mmCIF file of C-alpha atoms in Angstrom:
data_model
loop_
_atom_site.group_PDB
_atom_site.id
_atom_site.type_symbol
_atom_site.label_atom_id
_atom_site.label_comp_id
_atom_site.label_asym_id
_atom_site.label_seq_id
_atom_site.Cartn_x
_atom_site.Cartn_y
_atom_site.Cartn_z
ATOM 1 C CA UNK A 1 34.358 -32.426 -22.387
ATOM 2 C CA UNK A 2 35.030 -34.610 -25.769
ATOM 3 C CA UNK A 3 34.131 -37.725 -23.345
ATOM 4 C CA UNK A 4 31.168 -36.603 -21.431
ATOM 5 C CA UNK A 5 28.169 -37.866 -22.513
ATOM 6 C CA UNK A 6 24.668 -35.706 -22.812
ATOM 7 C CA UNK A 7 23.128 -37.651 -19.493
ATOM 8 C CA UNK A 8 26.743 -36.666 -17.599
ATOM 9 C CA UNK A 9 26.291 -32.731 -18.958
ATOM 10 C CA UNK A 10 22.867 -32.006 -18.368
ATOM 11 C CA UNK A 11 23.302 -33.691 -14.746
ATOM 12 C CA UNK A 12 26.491 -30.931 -14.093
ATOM 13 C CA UNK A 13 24.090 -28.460 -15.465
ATOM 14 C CA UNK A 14 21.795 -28.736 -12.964
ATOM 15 C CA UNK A 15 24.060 -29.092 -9.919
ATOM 16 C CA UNK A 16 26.208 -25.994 -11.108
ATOM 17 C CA UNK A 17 22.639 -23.618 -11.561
ATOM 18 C CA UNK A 18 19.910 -25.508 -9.839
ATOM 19 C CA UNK A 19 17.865 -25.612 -12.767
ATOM 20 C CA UNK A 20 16.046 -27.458 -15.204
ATOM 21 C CA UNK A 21 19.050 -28.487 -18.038
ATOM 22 C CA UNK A 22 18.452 -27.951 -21.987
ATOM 23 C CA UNK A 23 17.410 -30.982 -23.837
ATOM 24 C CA UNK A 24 19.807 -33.237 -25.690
ATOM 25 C CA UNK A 25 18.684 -31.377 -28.916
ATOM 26 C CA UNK A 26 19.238 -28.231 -27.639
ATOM 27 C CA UNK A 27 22.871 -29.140 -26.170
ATOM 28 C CA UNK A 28 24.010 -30.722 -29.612
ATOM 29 C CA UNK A 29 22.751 -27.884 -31.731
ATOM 30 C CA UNK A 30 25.074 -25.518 -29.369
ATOM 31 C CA UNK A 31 27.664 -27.733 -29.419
ATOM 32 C CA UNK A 32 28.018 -27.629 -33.097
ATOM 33 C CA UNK A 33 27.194 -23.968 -33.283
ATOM 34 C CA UNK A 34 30.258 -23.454 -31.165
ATOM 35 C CA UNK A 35 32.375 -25.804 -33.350
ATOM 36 C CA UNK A 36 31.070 -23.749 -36.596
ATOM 37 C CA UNK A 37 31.648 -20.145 -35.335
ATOM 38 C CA UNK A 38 33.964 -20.233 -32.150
ATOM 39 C CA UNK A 39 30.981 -18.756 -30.300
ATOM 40 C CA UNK A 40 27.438 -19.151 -28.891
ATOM 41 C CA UNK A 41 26.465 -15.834 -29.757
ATOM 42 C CA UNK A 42 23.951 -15.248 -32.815
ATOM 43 C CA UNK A 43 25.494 -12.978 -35.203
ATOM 44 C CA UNK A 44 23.542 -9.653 -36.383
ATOM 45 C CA UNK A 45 21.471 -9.614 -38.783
ATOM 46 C CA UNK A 46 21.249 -7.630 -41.394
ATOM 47 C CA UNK A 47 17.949 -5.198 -40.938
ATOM 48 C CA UNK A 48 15.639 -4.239 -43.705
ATOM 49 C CA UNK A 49 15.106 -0.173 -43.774
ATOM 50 C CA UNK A 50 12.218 1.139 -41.126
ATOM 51 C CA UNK A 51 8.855 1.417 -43.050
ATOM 52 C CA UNK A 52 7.966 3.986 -40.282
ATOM 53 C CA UNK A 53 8.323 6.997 -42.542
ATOM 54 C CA UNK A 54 7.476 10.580 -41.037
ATOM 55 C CA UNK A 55 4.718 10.326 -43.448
ATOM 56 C CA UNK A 56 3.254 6.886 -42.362
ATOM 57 C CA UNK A 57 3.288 7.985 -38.681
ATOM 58 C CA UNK A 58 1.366 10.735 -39.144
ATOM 59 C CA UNK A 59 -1.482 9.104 -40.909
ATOM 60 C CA UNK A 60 -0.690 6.222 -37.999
ATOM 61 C CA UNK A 61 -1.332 9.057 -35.672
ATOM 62 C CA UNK A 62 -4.390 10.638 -37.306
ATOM 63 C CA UNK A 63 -6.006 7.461 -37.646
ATOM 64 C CA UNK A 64 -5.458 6.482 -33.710
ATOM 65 C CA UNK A 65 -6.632 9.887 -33.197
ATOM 66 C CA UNK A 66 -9.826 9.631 -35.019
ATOM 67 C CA UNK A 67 -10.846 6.194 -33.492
ATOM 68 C CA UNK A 68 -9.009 5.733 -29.663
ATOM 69 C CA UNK A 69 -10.847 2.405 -29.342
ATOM 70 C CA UNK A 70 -9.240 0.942 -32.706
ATOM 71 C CA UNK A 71 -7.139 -2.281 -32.151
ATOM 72 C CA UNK A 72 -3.860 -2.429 -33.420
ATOM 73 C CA UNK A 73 -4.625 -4.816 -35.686
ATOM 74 C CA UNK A 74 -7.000 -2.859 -37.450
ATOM 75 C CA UNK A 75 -4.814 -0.308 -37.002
ATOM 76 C CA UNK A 76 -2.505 -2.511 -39.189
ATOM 77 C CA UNK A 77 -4.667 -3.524 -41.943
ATOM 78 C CA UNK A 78 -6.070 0.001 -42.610
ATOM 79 C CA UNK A 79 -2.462 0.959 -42.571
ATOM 80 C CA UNK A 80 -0.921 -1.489 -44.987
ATOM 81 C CA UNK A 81 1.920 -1.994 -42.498
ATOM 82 C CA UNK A 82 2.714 -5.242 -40.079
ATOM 83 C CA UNK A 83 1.221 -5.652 -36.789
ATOM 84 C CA UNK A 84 4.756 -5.386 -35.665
ATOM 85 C CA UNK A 85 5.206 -2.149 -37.292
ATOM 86 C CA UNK A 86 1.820 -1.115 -35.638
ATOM 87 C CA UNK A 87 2.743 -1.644 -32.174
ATOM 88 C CA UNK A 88 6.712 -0.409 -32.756
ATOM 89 C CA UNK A 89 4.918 2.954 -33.926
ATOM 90 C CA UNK A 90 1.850 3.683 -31.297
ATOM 91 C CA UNK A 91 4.155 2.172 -28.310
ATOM 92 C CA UNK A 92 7.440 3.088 -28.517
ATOM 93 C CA UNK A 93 7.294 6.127 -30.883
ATOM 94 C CA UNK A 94 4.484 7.665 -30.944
ATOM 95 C CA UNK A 95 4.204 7.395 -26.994
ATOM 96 C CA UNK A 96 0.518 5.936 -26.792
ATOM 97 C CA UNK A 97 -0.709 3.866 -24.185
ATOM 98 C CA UNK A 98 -3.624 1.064 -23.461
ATOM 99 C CA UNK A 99 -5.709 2.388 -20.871
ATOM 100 C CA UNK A 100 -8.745 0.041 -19.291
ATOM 101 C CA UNK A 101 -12.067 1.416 -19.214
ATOM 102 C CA UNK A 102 -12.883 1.352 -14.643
ATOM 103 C CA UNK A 103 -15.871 0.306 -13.487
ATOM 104 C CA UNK A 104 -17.345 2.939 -10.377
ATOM 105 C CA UNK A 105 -20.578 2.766 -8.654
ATOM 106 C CA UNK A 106 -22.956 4.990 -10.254
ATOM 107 C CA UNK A 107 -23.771 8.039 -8.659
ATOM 108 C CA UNK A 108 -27.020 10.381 -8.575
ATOM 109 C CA UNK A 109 -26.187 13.695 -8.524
ATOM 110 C CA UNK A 110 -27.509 14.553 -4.589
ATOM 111 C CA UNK A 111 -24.141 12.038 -4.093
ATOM 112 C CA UNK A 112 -21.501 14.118 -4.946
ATOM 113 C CA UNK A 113 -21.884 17.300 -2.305
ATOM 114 C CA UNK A 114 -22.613 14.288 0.228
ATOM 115 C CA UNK A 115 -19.498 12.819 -0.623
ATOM 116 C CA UNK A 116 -17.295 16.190 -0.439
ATOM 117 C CA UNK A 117 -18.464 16.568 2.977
ATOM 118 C CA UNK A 118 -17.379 13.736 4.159
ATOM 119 C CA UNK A 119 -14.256 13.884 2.854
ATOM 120 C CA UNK A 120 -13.812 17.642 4.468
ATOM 121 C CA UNK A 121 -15.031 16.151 7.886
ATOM 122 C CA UNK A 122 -12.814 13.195 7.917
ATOM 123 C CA UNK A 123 -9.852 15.317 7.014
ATOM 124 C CA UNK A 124 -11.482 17.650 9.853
ATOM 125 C CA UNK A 125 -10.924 14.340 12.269
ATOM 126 C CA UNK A 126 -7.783 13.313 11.532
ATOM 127 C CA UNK A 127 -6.021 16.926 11.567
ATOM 128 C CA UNK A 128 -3.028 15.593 9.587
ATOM 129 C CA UNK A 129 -2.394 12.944 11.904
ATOM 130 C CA UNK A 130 -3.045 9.800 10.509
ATOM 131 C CA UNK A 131 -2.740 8.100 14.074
ATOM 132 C CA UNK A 132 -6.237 9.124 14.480
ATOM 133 C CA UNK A 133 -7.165 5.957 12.252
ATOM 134 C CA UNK A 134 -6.042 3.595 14.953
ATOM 135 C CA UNK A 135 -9.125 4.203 16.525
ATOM 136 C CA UNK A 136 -11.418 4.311 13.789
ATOM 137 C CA UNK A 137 -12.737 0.863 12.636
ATOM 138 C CA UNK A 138 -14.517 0.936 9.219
ATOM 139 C CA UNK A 139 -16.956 -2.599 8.900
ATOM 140 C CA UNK A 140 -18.595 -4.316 6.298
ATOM 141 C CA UNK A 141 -19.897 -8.030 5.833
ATOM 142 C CA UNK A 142 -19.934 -10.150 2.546
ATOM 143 C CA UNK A 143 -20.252 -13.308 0.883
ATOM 144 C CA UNK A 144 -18.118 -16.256 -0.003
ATOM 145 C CA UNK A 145 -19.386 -18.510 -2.281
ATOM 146 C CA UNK A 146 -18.041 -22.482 -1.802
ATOM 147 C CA UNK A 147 -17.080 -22.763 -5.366
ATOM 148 C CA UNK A 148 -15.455 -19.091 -5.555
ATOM 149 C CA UNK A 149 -16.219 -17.468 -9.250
ATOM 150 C CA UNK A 150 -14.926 -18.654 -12.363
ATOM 151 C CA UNK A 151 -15.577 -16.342 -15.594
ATOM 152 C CA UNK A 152 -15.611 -18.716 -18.377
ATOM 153 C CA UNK A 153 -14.731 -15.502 -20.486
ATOM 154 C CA UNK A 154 -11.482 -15.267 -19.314
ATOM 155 C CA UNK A 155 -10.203 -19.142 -18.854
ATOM 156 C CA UNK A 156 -8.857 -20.167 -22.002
ATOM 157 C CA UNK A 157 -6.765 -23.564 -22.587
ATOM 158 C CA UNK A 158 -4.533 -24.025 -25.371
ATOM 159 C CA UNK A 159 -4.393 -27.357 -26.841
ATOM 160 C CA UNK A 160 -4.050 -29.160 -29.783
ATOM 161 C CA UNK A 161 -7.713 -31.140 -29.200
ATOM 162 C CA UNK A 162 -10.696 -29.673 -26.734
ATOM 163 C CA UNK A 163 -9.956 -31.064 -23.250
ATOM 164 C CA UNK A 164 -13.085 -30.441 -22.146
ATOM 165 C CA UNK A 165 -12.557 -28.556 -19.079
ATOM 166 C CA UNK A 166 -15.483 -27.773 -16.844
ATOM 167 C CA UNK A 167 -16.330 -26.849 -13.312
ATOM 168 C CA UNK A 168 -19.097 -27.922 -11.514
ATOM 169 C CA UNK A 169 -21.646 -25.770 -9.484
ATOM 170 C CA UNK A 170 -24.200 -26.487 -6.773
ATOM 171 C CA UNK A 171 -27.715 -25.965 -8.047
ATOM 172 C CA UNK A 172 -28.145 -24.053 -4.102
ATOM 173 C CA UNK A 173 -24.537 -22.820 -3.581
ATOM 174 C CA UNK A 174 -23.171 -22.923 -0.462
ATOM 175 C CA UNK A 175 -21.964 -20.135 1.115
ATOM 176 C CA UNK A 176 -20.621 -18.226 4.065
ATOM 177 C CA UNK A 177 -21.294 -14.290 5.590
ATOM 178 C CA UNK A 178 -18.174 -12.570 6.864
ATOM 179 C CA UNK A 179 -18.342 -9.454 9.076
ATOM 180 C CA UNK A 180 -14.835 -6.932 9.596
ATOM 181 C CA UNK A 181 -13.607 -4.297 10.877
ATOM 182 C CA UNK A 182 -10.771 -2.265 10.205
ATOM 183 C CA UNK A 183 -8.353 -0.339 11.548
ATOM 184 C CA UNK A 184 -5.252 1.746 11.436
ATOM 185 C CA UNK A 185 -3.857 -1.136 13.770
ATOM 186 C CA UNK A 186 -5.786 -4.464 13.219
ATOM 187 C CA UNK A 187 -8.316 -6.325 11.788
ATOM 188 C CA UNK A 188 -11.149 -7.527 14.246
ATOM 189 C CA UNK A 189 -12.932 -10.600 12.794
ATOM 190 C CA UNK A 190 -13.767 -12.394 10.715
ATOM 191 C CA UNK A 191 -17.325 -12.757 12.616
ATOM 192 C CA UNK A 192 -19.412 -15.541 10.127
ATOM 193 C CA UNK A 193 -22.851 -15.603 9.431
ATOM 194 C CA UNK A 194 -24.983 -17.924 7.852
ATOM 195 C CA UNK A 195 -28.483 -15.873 6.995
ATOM 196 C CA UNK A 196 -29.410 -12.459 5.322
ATOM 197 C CA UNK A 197 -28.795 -9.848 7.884
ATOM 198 C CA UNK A 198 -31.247 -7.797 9.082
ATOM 199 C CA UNK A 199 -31.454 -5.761 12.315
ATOM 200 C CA UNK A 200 -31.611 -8.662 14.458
ATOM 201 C CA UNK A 201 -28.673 -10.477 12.895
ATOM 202 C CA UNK A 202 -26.741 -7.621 12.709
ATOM 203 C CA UNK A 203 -27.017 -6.217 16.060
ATOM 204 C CA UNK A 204 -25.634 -9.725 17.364
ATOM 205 C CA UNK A 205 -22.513 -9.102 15.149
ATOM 206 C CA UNK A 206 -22.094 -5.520 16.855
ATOM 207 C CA UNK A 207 -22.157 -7.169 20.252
ATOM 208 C CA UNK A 208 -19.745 -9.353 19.586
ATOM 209 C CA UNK A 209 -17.251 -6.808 18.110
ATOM 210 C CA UNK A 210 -17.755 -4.269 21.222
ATOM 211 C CA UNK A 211 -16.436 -7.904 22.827
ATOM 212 C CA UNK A 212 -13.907 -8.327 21.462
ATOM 213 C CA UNK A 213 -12.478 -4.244 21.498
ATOM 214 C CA UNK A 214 -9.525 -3.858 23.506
ATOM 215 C CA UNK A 215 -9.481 -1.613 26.825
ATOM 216 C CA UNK A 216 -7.629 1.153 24.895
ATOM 217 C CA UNK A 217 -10.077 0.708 22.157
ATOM 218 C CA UNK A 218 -13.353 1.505 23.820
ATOM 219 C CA UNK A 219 -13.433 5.107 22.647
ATOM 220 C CA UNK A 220 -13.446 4.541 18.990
ATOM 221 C CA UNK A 221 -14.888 5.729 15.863
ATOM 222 C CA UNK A 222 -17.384 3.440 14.233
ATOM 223 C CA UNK A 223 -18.281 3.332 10.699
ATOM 224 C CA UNK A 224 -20.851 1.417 8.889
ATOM 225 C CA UNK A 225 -22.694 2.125 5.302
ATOM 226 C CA UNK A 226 -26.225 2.928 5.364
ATOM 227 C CA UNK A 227 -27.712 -0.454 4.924
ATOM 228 C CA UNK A 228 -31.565 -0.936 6.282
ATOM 229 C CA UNK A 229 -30.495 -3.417 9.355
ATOM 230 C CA UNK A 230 -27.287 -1.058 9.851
ATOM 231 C CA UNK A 231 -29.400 2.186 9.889
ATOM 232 C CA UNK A 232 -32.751 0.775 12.168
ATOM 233 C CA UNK A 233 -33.498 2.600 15.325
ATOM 234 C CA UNK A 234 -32.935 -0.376 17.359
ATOM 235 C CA UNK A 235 -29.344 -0.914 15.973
ATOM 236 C CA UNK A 236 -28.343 3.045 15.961
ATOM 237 C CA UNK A 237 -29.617 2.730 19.840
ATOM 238 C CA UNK A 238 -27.389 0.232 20.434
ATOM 239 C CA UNK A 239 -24.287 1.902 18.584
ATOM 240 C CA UNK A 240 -25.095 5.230 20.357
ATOM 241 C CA UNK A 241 -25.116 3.733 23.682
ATOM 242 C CA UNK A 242 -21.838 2.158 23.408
ATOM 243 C CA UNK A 243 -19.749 4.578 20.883
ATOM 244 C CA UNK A 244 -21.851 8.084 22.027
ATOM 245 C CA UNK A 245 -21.063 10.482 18.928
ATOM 246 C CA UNK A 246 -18.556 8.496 17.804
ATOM 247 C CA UNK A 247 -20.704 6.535 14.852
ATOM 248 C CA UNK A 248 -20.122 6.851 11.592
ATOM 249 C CA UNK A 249 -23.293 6.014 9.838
ATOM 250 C CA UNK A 250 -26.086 7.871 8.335
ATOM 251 C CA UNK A 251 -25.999 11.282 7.923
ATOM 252 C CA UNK A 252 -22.348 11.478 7.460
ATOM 253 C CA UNK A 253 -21.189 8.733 5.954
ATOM 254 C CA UNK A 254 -21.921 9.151 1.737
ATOM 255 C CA UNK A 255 -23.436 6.399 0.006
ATOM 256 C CA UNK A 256 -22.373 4.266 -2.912
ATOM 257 C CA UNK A 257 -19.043 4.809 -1.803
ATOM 258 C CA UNK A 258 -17.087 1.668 -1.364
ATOM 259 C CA UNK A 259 -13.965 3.153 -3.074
ATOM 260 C CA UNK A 260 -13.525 5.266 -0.073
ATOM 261 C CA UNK A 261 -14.052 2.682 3.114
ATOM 262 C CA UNK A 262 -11.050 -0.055 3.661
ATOM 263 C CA UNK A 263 -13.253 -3.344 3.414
ATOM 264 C CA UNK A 264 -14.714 -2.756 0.258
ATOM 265 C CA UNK A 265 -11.589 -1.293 -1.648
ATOM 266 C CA UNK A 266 -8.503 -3.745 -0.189
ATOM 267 C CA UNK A 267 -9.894 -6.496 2.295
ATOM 268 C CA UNK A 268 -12.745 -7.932 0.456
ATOM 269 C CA UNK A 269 -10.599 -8.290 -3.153
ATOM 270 C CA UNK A 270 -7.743 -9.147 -1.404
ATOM 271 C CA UNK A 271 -9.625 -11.868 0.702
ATOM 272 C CA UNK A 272 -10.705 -13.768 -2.506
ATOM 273 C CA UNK A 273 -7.684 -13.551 -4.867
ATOM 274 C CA UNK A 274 -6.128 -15.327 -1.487
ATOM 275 C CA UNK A 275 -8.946 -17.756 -0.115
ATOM 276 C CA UNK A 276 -9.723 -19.611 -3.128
ATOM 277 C CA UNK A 277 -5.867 -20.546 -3.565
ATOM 278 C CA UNK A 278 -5.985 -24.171 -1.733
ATOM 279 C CA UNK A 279 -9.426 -24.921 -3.558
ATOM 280 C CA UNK A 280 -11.695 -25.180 -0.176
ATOM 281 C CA UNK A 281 -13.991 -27.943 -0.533
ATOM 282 C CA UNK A 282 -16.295 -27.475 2.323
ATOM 283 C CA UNK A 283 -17.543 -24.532 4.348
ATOM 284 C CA UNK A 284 -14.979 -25.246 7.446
ATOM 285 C CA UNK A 285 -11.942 -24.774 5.022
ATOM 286 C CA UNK A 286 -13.616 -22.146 3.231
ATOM 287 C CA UNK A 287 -13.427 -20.611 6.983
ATOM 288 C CA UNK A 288 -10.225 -21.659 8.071
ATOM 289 C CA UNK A 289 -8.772 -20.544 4.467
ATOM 290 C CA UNK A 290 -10.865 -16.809 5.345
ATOM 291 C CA UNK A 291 -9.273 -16.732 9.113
ATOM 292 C CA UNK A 292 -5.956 -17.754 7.738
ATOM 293 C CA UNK A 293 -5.588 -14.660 5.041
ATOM 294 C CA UNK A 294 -7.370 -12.614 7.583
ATOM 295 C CA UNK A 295 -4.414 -13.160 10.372
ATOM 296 C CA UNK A 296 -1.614 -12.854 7.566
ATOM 297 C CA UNK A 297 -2.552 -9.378 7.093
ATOM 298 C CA UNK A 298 0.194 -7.546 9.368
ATOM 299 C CA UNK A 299 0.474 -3.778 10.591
ATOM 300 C CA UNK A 300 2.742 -2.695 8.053
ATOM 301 C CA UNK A 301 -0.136 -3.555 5.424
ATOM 302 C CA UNK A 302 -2.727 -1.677 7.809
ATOM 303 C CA UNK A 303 -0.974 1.358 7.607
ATOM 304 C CA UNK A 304 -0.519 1.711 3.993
ATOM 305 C CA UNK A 305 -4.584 1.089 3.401
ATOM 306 C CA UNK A 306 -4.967 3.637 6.086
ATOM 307 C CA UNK A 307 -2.670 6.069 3.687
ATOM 308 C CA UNK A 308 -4.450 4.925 0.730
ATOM 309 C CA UNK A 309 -7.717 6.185 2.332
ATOM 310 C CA UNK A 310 -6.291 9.076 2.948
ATOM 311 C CA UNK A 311 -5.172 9.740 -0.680
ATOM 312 C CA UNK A 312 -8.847 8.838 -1.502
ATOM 313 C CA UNK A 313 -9.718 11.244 1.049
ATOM 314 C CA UNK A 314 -7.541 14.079 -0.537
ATOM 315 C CA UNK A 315 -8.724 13.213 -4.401
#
């Protein structure tokens, strides 16, 4: 080792652990650790006496009490201890937690009976066997913007001088309609659209999903929210004629309830978190990229959505 040079060690670095090797700063200051002490190991140091006095975390305590929206920091200045000392005593000793506000759909108060009864008739449906949901297909359409979303709020870039960083957005975005529906089993879709939907537009989607149904499949529950072009009595005619009874619309299903229909509370989020990835930059790869995450989605994920639901169901 005396007569290998830093090039010759970081290169056996990397071929023993397949990784990136320290720096030749980095090496030399170990090497002459070791020399020094015999070891690589920093040695203990000594540590001052805990300012966290029984006394201090009770006022710490009161104080977090009093105001529950009071950042640490704060928190550490009203105190007179270190930010350090802050977190060590909320955290780890005093056992509090950051919890972020949720945002929910609103609800009037005519919702909430509307929304127990569904829940009592779906659990009514299924009977405890959540097999039932392989013939249920719950549907909803929505738009992908070209550019995706970018919160300027949230994209920070540390640097020593302003890079300037900016996107750039169509004055008239483009942007693409997708239609699904869900089951216990598979996805059916994505069906694009190009327009606003209304009854017309709509009711073409709808023939193209009873299309595409499988022959074991032509029994099936249908669900849709309560939409204008969903709920017009040329579009209920249609679903009636094909699924009988077996629509889930109007009348049953509750509204402003996304958190409780598969689209809205897994495929739609997980869709863009995934689409957006490869940085589409026109509407056909904005499509392909949607078809893509849309096939990826296996069976296995299916059925744990479909036991989410149910947990949903059950809250």
């Amino acid at each position: 080792l005396k007569t290998m040079s830093y090039a010759h060690c970081r290169q056996s670095f990397f071929e023993k652990f397949r990784r990136q090797a320290p720096v030749k700063s980095a090496i030399a200051k170990m090497i002459k650790k070791f020399r020094e002490t015999g070891s690589l190991l920093d040695k203990n140091r000594n540590r001052q006496k805990s300012v966290l006095t029984p006394g201090i975390l009770q006022d710490i305590q009161t104080a977090i009490t009093r105001s529950p929206h009071k950042s640490l920091r704060k928190l550490s200045a009203q105190t007179g201890i270190s930010l350090g000392s802050a977190h060590t005593a909320v955290r780890k000793m005093l056992k509090f937690y950051p919890y972020r506000m949720q945002v929910f759909h609103e609800l009037i108060p005519g919702d909430y009976a509307k929304r127990v009864n569904y829940c009592r008739w779906f659990k009514n449906l299924i009977r405890g066997n959540i097999g039932v949901l392989d013939q249920v297909f719950f549907t909803d359409e929505a738009w992908f913007h070209l550019s995706g979303y970018v919160n300027s709020q949230n994209y920070r870039t540390w640097r020593t001088e302003n890079p300037h960083n900016y996107t750039e957005t169509a004055l008239h975005p483009q942007k693409i309609g997708v239609w699904c529906a869900i089951s216990r089993r598979r996805i059916i879709g994505p069906l694009f659209f190009e327009t606003s939907i209304n009854a017309e537009a709509y009711q073409e989607l709808i023939q193209q999903f009873i299309a595409l149904l499988q022959v074991d499949e032509r029994n099936c529950w249908f669900q849709q929210d309560s939409a204008t072009a969903h709920t017009a009595a040329s579009t209920m005619e249609i679903l009636h004629e094909f699924f009988g009874e077996n629509v889930i619309s109007k009348g049953v299903w509750p509204p402003r309830s996304p958190d409780l229909t598969s689209p809205d509370f897994f495929l739609w989020s997980y869709l863009k978190d995934t689409v957006y990835r490869s940085n589409p930059r026109d509407l056909k790869q904005l499509k392909m990229n949607i078809t893509r995450a849309i096939e990826e989605v296996n069976e296995r994920t299916l059925r744990k959505v479909a036991r989410n639901m149910v947990k949903r169901v059950d809250k």
